[in-house]
CSV table of C-alpha atoms in Angstrom, one decimal:
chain,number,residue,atom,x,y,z
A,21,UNK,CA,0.0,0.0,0.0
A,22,UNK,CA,1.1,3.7,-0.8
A,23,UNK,CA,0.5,6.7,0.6
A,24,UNK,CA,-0.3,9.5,-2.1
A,25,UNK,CA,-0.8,13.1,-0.9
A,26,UNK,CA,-4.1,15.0,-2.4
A,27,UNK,CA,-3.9,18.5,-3.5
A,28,UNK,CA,-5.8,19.4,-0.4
A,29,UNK,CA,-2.8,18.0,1.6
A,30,UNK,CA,0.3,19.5,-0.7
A,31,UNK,CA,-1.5,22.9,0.0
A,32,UNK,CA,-1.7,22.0,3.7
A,33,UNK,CA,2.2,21.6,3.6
A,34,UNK,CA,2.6,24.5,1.8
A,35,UNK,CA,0.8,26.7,4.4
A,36,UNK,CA,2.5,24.9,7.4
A,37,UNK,CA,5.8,25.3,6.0
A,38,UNK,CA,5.1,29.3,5.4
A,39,UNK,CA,4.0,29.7,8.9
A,40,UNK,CA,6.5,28.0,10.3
A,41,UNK,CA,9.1,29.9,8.1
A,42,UNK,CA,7.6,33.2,10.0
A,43,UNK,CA,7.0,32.1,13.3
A,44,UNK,CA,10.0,30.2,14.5
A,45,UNK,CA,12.9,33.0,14.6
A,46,UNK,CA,10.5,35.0,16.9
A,47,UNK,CA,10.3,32.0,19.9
A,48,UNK,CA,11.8,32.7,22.9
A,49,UNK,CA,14.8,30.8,24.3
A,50,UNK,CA,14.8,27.4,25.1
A,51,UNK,CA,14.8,27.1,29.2
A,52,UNK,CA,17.7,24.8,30.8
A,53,UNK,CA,16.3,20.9,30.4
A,54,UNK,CA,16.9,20.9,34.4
A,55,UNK,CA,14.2,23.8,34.9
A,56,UNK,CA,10.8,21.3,34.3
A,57,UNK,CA,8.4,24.5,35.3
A,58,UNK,CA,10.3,26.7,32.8
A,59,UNK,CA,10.2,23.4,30.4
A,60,UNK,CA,6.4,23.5,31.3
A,61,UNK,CA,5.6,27.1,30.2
A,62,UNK,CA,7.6,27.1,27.3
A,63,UNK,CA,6.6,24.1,25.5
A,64,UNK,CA,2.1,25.0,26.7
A,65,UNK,CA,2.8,28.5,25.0
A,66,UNK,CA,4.4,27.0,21.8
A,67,UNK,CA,1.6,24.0,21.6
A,68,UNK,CA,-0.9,27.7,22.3
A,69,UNK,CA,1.1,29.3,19.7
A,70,UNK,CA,0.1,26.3,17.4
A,71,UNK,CA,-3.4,26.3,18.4
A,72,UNK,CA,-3.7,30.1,18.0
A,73,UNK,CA,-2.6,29.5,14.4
A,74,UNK,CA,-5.3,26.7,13.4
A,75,UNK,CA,-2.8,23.7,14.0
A,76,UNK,CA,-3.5,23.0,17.6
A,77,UNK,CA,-6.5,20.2,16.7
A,78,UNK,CA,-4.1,18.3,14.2
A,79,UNK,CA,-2.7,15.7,16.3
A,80,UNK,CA,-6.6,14.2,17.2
A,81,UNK,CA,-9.3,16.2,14.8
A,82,UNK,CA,-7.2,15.6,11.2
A,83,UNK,CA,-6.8,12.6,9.4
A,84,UNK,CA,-3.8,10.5,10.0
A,85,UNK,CA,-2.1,12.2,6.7
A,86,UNK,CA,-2.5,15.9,7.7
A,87,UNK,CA,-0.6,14.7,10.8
A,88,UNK,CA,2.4,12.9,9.4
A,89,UNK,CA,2.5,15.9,6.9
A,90,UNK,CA,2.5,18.0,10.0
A,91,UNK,CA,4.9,15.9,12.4
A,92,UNK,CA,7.3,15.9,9.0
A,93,UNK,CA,7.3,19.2,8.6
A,94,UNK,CA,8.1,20.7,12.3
A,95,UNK,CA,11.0,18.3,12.8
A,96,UNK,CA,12.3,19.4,9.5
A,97,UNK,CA,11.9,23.2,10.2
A,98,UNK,CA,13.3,22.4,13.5
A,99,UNK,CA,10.1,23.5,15.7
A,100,UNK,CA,10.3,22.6,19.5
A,101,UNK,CA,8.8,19.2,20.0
A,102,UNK,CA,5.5,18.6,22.2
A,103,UNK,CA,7.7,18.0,25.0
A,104,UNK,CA,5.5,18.4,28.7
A,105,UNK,CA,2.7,17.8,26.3
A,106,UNK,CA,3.8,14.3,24.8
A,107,UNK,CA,1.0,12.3,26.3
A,108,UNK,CA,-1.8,14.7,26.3
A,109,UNK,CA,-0.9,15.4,22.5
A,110,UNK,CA,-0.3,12.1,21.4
A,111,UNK,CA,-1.6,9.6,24.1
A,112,UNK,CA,-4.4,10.5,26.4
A,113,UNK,CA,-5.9,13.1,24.0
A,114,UNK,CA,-6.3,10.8,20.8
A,115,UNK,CA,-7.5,8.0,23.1
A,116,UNK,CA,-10.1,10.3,24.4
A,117,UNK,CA,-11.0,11.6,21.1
A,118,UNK,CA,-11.5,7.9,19.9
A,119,UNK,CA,-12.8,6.3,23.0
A,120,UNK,CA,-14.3,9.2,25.5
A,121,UNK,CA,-18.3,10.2,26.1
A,122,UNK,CA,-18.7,13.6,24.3
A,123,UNK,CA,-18.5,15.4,27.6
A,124,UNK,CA,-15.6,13.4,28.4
A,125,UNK,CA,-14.0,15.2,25.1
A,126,UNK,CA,-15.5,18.4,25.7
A,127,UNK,CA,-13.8,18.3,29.0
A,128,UNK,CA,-10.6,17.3,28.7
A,129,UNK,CA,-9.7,18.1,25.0
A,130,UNK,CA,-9.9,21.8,24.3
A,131,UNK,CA,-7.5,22.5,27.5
A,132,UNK,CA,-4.6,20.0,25.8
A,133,UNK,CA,-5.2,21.8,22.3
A,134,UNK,CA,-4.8,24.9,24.0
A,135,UNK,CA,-1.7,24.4,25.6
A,136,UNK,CA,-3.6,24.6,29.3
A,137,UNK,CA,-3.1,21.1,31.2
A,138,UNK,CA,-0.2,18.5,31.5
A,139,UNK,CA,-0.8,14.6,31.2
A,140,UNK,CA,1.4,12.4,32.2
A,141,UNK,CA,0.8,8.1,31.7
A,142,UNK,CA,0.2,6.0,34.8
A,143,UNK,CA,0.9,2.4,33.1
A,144,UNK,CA,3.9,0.6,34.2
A,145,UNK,CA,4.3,-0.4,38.3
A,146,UNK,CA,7.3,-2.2,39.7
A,147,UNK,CA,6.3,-5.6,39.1
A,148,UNK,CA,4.0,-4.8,35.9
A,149,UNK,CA,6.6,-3.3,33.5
A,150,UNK,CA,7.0,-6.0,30.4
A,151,UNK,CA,3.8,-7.7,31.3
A,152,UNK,CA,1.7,-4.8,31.9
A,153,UNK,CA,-1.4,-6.2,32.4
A,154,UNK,CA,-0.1,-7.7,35.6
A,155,UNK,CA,-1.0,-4.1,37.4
A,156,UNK,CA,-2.0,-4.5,40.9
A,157,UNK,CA,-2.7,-1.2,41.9
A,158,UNK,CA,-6.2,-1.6,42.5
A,159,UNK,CA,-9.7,0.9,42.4
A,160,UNK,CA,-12.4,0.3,44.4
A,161,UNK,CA,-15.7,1.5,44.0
A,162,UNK,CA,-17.7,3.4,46.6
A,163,UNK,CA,-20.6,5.0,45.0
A,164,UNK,CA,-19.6,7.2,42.3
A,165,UNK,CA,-16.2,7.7,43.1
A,166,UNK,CA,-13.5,5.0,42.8
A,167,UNK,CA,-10.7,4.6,45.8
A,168,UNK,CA,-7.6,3.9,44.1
A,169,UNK,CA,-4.4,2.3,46.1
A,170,UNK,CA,-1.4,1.5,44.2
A,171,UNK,CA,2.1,2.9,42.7
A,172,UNK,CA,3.2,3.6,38.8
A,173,UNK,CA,6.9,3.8,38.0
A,174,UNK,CA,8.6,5.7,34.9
A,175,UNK,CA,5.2,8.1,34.9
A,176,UNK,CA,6.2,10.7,32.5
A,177,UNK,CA,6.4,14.1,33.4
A,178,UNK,CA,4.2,13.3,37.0
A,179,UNK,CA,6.6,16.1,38.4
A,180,UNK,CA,4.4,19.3,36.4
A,181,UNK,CA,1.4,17.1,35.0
A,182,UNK,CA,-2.2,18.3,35.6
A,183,UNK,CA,-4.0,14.8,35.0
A,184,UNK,CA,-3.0,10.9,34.6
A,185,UNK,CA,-4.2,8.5,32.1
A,186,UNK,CA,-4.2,5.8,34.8
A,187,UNK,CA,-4.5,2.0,34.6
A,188,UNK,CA,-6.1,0.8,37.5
A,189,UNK,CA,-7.5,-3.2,38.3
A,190,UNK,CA,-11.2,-2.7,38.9
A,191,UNK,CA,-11.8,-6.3,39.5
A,192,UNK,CA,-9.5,-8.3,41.2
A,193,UNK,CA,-11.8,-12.0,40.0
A,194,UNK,CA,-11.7,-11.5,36.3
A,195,UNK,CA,-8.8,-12.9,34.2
A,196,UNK,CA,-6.1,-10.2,34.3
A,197,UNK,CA,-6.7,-8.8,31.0
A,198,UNK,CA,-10.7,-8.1,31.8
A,199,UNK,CA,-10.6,-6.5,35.0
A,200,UNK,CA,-8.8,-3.1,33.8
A,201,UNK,CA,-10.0,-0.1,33.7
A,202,UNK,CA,-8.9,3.2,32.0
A,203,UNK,CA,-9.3,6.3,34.4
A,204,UNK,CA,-8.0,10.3,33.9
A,205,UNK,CA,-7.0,10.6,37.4
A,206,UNK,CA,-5.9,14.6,38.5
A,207,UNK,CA,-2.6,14.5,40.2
A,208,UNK,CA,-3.9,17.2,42.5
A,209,UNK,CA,-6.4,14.9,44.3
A,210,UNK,CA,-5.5,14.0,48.1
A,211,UNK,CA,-3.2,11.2,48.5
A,212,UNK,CA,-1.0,11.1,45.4
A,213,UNK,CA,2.7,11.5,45.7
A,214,UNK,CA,5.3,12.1,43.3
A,215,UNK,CA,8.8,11.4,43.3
A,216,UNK,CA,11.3,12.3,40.3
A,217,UNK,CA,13.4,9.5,38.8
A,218,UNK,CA,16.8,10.8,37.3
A,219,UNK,CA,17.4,8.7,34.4
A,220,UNK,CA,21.5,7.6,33.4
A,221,UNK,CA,21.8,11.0,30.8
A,222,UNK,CA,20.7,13.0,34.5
A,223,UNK,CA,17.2,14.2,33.8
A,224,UNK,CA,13.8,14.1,35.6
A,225,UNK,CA,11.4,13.3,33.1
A,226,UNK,CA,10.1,10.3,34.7
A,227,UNK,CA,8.8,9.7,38.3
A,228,UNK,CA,7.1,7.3,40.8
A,229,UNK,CA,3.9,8.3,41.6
A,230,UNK,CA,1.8,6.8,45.2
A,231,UNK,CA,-1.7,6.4,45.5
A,232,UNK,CA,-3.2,6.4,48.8
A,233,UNK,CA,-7.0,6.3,49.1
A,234,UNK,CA,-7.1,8.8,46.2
A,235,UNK,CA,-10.7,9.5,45.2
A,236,UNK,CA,-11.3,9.6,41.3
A,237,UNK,CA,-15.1,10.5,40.0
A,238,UNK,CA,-16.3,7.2,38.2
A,239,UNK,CA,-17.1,9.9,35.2
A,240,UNK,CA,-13.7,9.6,34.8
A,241,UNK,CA,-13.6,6.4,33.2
A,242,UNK,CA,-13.3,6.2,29.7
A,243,UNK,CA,-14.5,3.1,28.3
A,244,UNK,CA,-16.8,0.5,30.5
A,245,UNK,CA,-15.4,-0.6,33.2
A,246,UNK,CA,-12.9,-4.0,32.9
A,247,UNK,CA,-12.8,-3.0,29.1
A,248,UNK,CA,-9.4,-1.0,30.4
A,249,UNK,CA,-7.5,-3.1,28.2
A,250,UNK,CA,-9.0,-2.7,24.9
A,251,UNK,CA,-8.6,1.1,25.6
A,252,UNK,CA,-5.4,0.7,26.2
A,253,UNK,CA,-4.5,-1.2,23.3
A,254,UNK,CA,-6.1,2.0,21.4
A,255,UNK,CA,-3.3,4.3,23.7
A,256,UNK,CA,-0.6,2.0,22.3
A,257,UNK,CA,-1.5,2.1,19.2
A,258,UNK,CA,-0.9,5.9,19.0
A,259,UNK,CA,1.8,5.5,21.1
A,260,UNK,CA,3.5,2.7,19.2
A,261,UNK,CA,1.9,4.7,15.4
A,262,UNK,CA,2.8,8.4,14.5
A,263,UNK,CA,3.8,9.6,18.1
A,264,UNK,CA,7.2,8.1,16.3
A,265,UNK,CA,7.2,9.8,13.2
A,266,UNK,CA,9.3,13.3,14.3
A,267,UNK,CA,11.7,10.8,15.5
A,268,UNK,CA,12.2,9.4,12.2
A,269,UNK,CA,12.9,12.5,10.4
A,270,UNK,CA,15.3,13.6,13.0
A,271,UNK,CA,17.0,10.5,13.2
A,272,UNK,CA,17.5,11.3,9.3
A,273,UNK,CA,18.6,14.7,9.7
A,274,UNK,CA,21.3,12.8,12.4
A,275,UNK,CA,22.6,10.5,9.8
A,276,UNK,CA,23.4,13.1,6.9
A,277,UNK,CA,25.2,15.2,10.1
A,278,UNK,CA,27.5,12.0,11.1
A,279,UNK,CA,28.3,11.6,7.9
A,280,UNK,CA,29.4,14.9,7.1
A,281,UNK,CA,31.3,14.1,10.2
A,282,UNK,CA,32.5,11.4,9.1
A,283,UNK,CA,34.1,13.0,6.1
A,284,UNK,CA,35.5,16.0,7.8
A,285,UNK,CA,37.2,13.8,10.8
A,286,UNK,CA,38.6,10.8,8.3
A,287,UNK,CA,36.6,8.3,9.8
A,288,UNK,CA,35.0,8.2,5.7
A,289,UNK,CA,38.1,6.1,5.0
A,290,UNK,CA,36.7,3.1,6.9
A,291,UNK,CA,34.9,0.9,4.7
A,292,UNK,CA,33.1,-0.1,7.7
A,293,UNK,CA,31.9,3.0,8.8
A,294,UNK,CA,30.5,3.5,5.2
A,295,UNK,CA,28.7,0.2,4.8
A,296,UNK,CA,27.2,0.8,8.1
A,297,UNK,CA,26.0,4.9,7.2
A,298,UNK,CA,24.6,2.7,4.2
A,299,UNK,CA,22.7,0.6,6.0
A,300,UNK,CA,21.8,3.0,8.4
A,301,UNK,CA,20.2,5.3,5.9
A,302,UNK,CA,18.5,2.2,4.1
A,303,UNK,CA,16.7,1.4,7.1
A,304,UNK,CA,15.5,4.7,8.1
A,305,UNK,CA,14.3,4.6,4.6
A,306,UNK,CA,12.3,1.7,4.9
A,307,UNK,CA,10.9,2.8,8.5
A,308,UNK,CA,9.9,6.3,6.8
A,309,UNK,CA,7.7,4.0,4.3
A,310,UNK,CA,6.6,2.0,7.0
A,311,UNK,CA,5.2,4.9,8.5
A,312,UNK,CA,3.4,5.7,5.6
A,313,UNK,CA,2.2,2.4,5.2
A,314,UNK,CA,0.3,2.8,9.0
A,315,UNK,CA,-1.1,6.1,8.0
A,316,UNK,CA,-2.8,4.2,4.8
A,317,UNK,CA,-4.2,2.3,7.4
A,318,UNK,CA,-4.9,4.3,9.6
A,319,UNK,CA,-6.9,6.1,7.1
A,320,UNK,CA,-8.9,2.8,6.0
A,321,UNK,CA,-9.5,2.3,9.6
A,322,UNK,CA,-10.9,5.6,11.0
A,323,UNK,CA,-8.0,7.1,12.3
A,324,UNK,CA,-6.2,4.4,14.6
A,325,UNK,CA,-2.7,3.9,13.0
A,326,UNK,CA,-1.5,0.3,12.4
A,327,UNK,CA,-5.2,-1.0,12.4
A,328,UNK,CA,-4.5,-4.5,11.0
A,329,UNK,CA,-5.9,-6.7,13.4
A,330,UNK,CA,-6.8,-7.0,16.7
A,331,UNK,CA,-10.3,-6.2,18.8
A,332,UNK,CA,-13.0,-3.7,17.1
A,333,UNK,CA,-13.4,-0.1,19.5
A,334,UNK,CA,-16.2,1.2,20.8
A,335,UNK,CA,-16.5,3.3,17.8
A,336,UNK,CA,-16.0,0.1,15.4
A,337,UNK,CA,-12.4,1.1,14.6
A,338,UNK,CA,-9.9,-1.5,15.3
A,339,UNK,CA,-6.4,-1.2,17.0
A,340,UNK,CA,-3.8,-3.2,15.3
A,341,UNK,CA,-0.1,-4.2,15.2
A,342,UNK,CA,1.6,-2.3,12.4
A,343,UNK,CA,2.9,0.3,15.1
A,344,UNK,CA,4.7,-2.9,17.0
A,345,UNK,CA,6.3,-3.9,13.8
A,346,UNK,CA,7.6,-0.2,13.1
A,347,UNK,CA,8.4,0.5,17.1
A,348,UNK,CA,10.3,-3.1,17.3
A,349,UNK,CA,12.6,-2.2,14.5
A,350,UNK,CA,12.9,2.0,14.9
A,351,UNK,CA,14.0,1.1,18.8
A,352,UNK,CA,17.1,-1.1,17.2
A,353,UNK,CA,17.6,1.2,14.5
A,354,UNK,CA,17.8,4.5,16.5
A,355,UNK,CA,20.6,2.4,18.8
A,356,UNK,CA,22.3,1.4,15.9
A,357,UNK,CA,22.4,4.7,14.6
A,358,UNK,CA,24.1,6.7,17.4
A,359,UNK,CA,26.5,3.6,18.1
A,360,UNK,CA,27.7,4.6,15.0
A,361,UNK,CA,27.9,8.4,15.5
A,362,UNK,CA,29.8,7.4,19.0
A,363,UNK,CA,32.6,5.6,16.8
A,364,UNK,CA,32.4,8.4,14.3
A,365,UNK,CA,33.2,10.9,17.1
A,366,UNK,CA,36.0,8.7,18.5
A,367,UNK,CA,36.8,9.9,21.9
A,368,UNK,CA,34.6,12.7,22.2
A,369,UNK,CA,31.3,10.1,22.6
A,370,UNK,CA,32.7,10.5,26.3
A,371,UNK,CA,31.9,14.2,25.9
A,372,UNK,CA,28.7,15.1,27.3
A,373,UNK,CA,28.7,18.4,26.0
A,374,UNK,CA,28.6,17.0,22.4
A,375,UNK,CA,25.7,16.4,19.8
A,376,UNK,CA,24.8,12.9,19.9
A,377,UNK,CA,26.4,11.7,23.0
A,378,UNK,CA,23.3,12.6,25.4
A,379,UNK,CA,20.8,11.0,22.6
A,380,UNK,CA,23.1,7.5,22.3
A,381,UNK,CA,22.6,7.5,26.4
A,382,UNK,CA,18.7,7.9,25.7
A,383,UNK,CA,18.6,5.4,23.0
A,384,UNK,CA,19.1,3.0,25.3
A,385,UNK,CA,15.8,3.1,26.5
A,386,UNK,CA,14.0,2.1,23.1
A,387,UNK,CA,14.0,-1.3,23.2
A,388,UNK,CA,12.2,-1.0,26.8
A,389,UNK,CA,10.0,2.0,26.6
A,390,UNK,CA,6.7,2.3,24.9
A,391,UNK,CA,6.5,-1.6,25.2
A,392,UNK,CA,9.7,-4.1,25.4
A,393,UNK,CA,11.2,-5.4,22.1
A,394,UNK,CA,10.2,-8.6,23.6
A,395,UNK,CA,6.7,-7.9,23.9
A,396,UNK,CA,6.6,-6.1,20.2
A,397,UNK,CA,8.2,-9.8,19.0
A,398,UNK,CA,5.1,-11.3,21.0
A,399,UNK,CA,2.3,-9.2,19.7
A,400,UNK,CA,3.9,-9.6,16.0
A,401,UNK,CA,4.2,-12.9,16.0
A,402,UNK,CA,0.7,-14.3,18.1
A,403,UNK,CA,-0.8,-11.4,16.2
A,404,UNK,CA,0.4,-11.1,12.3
A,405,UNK,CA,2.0,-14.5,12.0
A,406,UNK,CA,-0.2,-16.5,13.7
A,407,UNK,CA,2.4,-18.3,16.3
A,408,UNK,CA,0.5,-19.8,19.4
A,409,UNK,CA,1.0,-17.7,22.5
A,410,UNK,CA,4.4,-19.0,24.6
C-alpha cells in the first residue's frame, strides 16, 4: 500500500511550511532541560502558539495524513517538539478523542489543544513493566467515586502534569486482562505522591507516583469498566503509530550530520563506517515508508494507526499491530544509529557536551519503553503470524 498526498494535503504543507518559516525565529529561548516549570511554560505557549494559528486540533481532529505531513514538517523546520505535552498530544488526548463520552472530550480536550493542562501516563508499576497487564494497583468502588491504592513507575512528566491517564484493576476475580479499567486521574487529588526518577543521561522526566486512598469520579472512566485493556491497546496504538514519526525524520537529519562528520574527521576512510552509514540510511528509509504504510491504514480504519488486526473499538475502529512492527525495529535502528555516530566521534562520545552523546545515552531506553522489544516480538508474532502464545 502507498500513501499518495491530495492536492488538499500539498496545499496544507505548503501553508504549514510558510508559517513555520515566519513564526520560529520570533520563539523565545529554550529554558535549561533541568528547569521542568520553565520546560512546562515554554513548550504549553508554543503548543498555544500552534493552536492560535489553526494547527492546535491536528494531532486528534485531522486525518492521520494531515498529521504525518505535520509531524514531518516541524521536525524538519526544526520546531520545539510537544515536550510536557507528549502524552496529552499524542496519548491520552487521541484515546479520548476515539474512546471518550462527548462530555468526556469536551472536558478534557480543548485544554490540551490549547496548551492549558499537562498529562502524564500512569501504566507501568514495579512488578508490571514488560507484562503490563499484571498491574495491581487496584480501584475500588464506593458510590460514584473509585478509591484507588497502588504505585506507577517511569510516569512521564508526573513532576508538572495536571491529570493521569491511569490503569487501575477494577476487578480483582476476572482474568487479568478483563478486570482493567482506563481512568483520567488529577494529580492534585489528596493522596498522590510524586517522586522524580533521574534517568543515566541525568534528567527528571520520569517519576514514581503513590496512591493512597485517592478519590477519582467514576465519570472519569473512559471506556466501560474492565474493558481498560482494549482502551489501552487504542493508547498503544498511537503511542506505538505516528507519536514516532518526528523521531524518524530527525533520526534522518542525524545520519546526513555523522556523515558529514564522518568525512570531515577521516573516519570516511573506513569501509566499515560506510557500509554501516549505508545501512543506516536504508533502514531509516524503509521505516519512513513503513510509517506511511500505518497512516494508509490508519486512514482505512478511522483514524487508529496500524489497524490491522486485533479487537474492534467502541466506535468500530480496530487497534492493530503495524505500530509494534515499526516500534520493534525504529527502537534497534535509533541504537544502531548513534552507536555509530559514538565511533564516528571517537573519543569525544565520552563528551557530554557534544551532539549525539546525550541522545546514544537515551537510545538505550528504546528497546524498553513504549513496550519491550520482547513484547513487540510477542504481539507480532501471536498477532500477524499467527504463532501460538508461549
Amino acid at each position: 500500500m502507498d500513501l499518495a498526498y491530495s492536492p488538499e494535503e500539498e496545499a496544507f504543507r505548503a501553508r504549514l511550511r510558510e508559517w513555520l518559516a515566519k513564526t520560529l525565529p520570533s520563539l523565545p529561548p529554550k529554558p535549561s532541560p533541568d528547569d521542568w516549570p520553565g520546560r512546562r511554560a515554554y513548550d504549553l505557549g508554543w503548543q498555544r502558539t500552534l493552536y492560535d494559528a489553526g494547527y492546535g486540533e491536528v494531532h486528534w481532529d485531522a486525518s492521520p495524513t494531515t498529521r504525518l505531513i505535520f509531524l514531518e514538517e516541524t521536525e524538519k523546520a526544526g520546531a520545539p517538539y510537544v515536550g510536557a505535552g507528549f502524552v496529552g498530544l499524542l496519548h491520552a488526548g487521541p484515546t479520548i478523542a476515539a474512546e471518550g463520552t462527548a462530555e468526556q472530550r469536551a472536558r478534557w480536550l480543548p485544554p490540551i489543544l490549547r496548551g492549558e493542562e499537562v498529562w502524564c501516563q500512569g501504566f507501568s508499576e514495579p512488578d508490571a513493566g514488560s507484562d503490563l497487564a499484571s498491574l495491581r494497583t487496584r480501584a475500588r468502588r464506593d458510590g460514584d467515586v473509585y478509591v484507588v491504592n497502588g504505585s506507577k513507575l517511569w510516569t512521564s512528566h508526573a513532576e508538572v502534569a495536571d491529570w493521569c491517564e491511569l490503569l487501575v484493576r477494577t476487578d480483582a476475580e476476572a482474568p487479568k486482562h478483563r478486570g482493567i479499567s482506563w481512568l483520567a486521574m488529577p494529580m492534585d487529588a489528596p493522596g498522590v505522591t510524586v517522586r522524580p526518577l533521574r534517568t543515566l543521561a541525568g534528567s527528571t522526566e520520569f517519576a514514581e507516583v503513590f496512591l493512597d486512598d485517592v478519590r477519582v469520579p467514576v465519570a472519569n472512566r473512559v471506556g466501560a469498566e474492565n474493558d481498560g485493556w482494549r482502551v489501552t491497546m487504542v493508547t498503544l496504538s498511537f503511542e506505538r503509530g505516528t507519536a514516532f514519526v518526528g523521531e524518524v525524520v530527525a533520526c534522518r537529519r542525524v545520519l546526513a550530520e555523522v556523515a558529514r562528520e564522518a568525512r570531515a574527521n577521516g573516519a570516511w576512510d573506513d569501509s566499515g563506517v560506510r557500509r554501516r552509514l549505508g545501512r543506516a540510511n536504508a533502514e531509516f528509509r524503509a521505516l519512513w515508508r513503513l510509517t506511511q504504510w500505518n497512516v494508509s491504514e490508519g486512514e482505512a480504519s478511522g483514524g487508529v494507526p496500524g489497524a490491522s488486526g486485533g479487537v474492534p473499538g467502541a466506535s468500530g475502529r480496530v487497534p492493530g499491530v503495524g505500530g509494534s512492527v515499526f516500534k520493534l525495529r525504529y527502537s534497534r535502528a535509533r541504537q544502531e544509529l548513534f552507536e555509530l555516530a559514538a565511533e564516528v566521534l571517537g573519543p569525544d562520545a565520552l563528551d557530554l557536551g557534544r551532539g549525539w552523546v546525550l541522545d546514544r545515552l537515551s537510545s538505550l531506553s528504546y528497546t524498553i519503553a513504549a513496550g519491550t522489544s520482547e513484547i513487540q516480538r510477542n504481539i507480532v508474532g501471536e498477532r500477524i503470524l499467527g504463532l501460538p502464545k508461549g
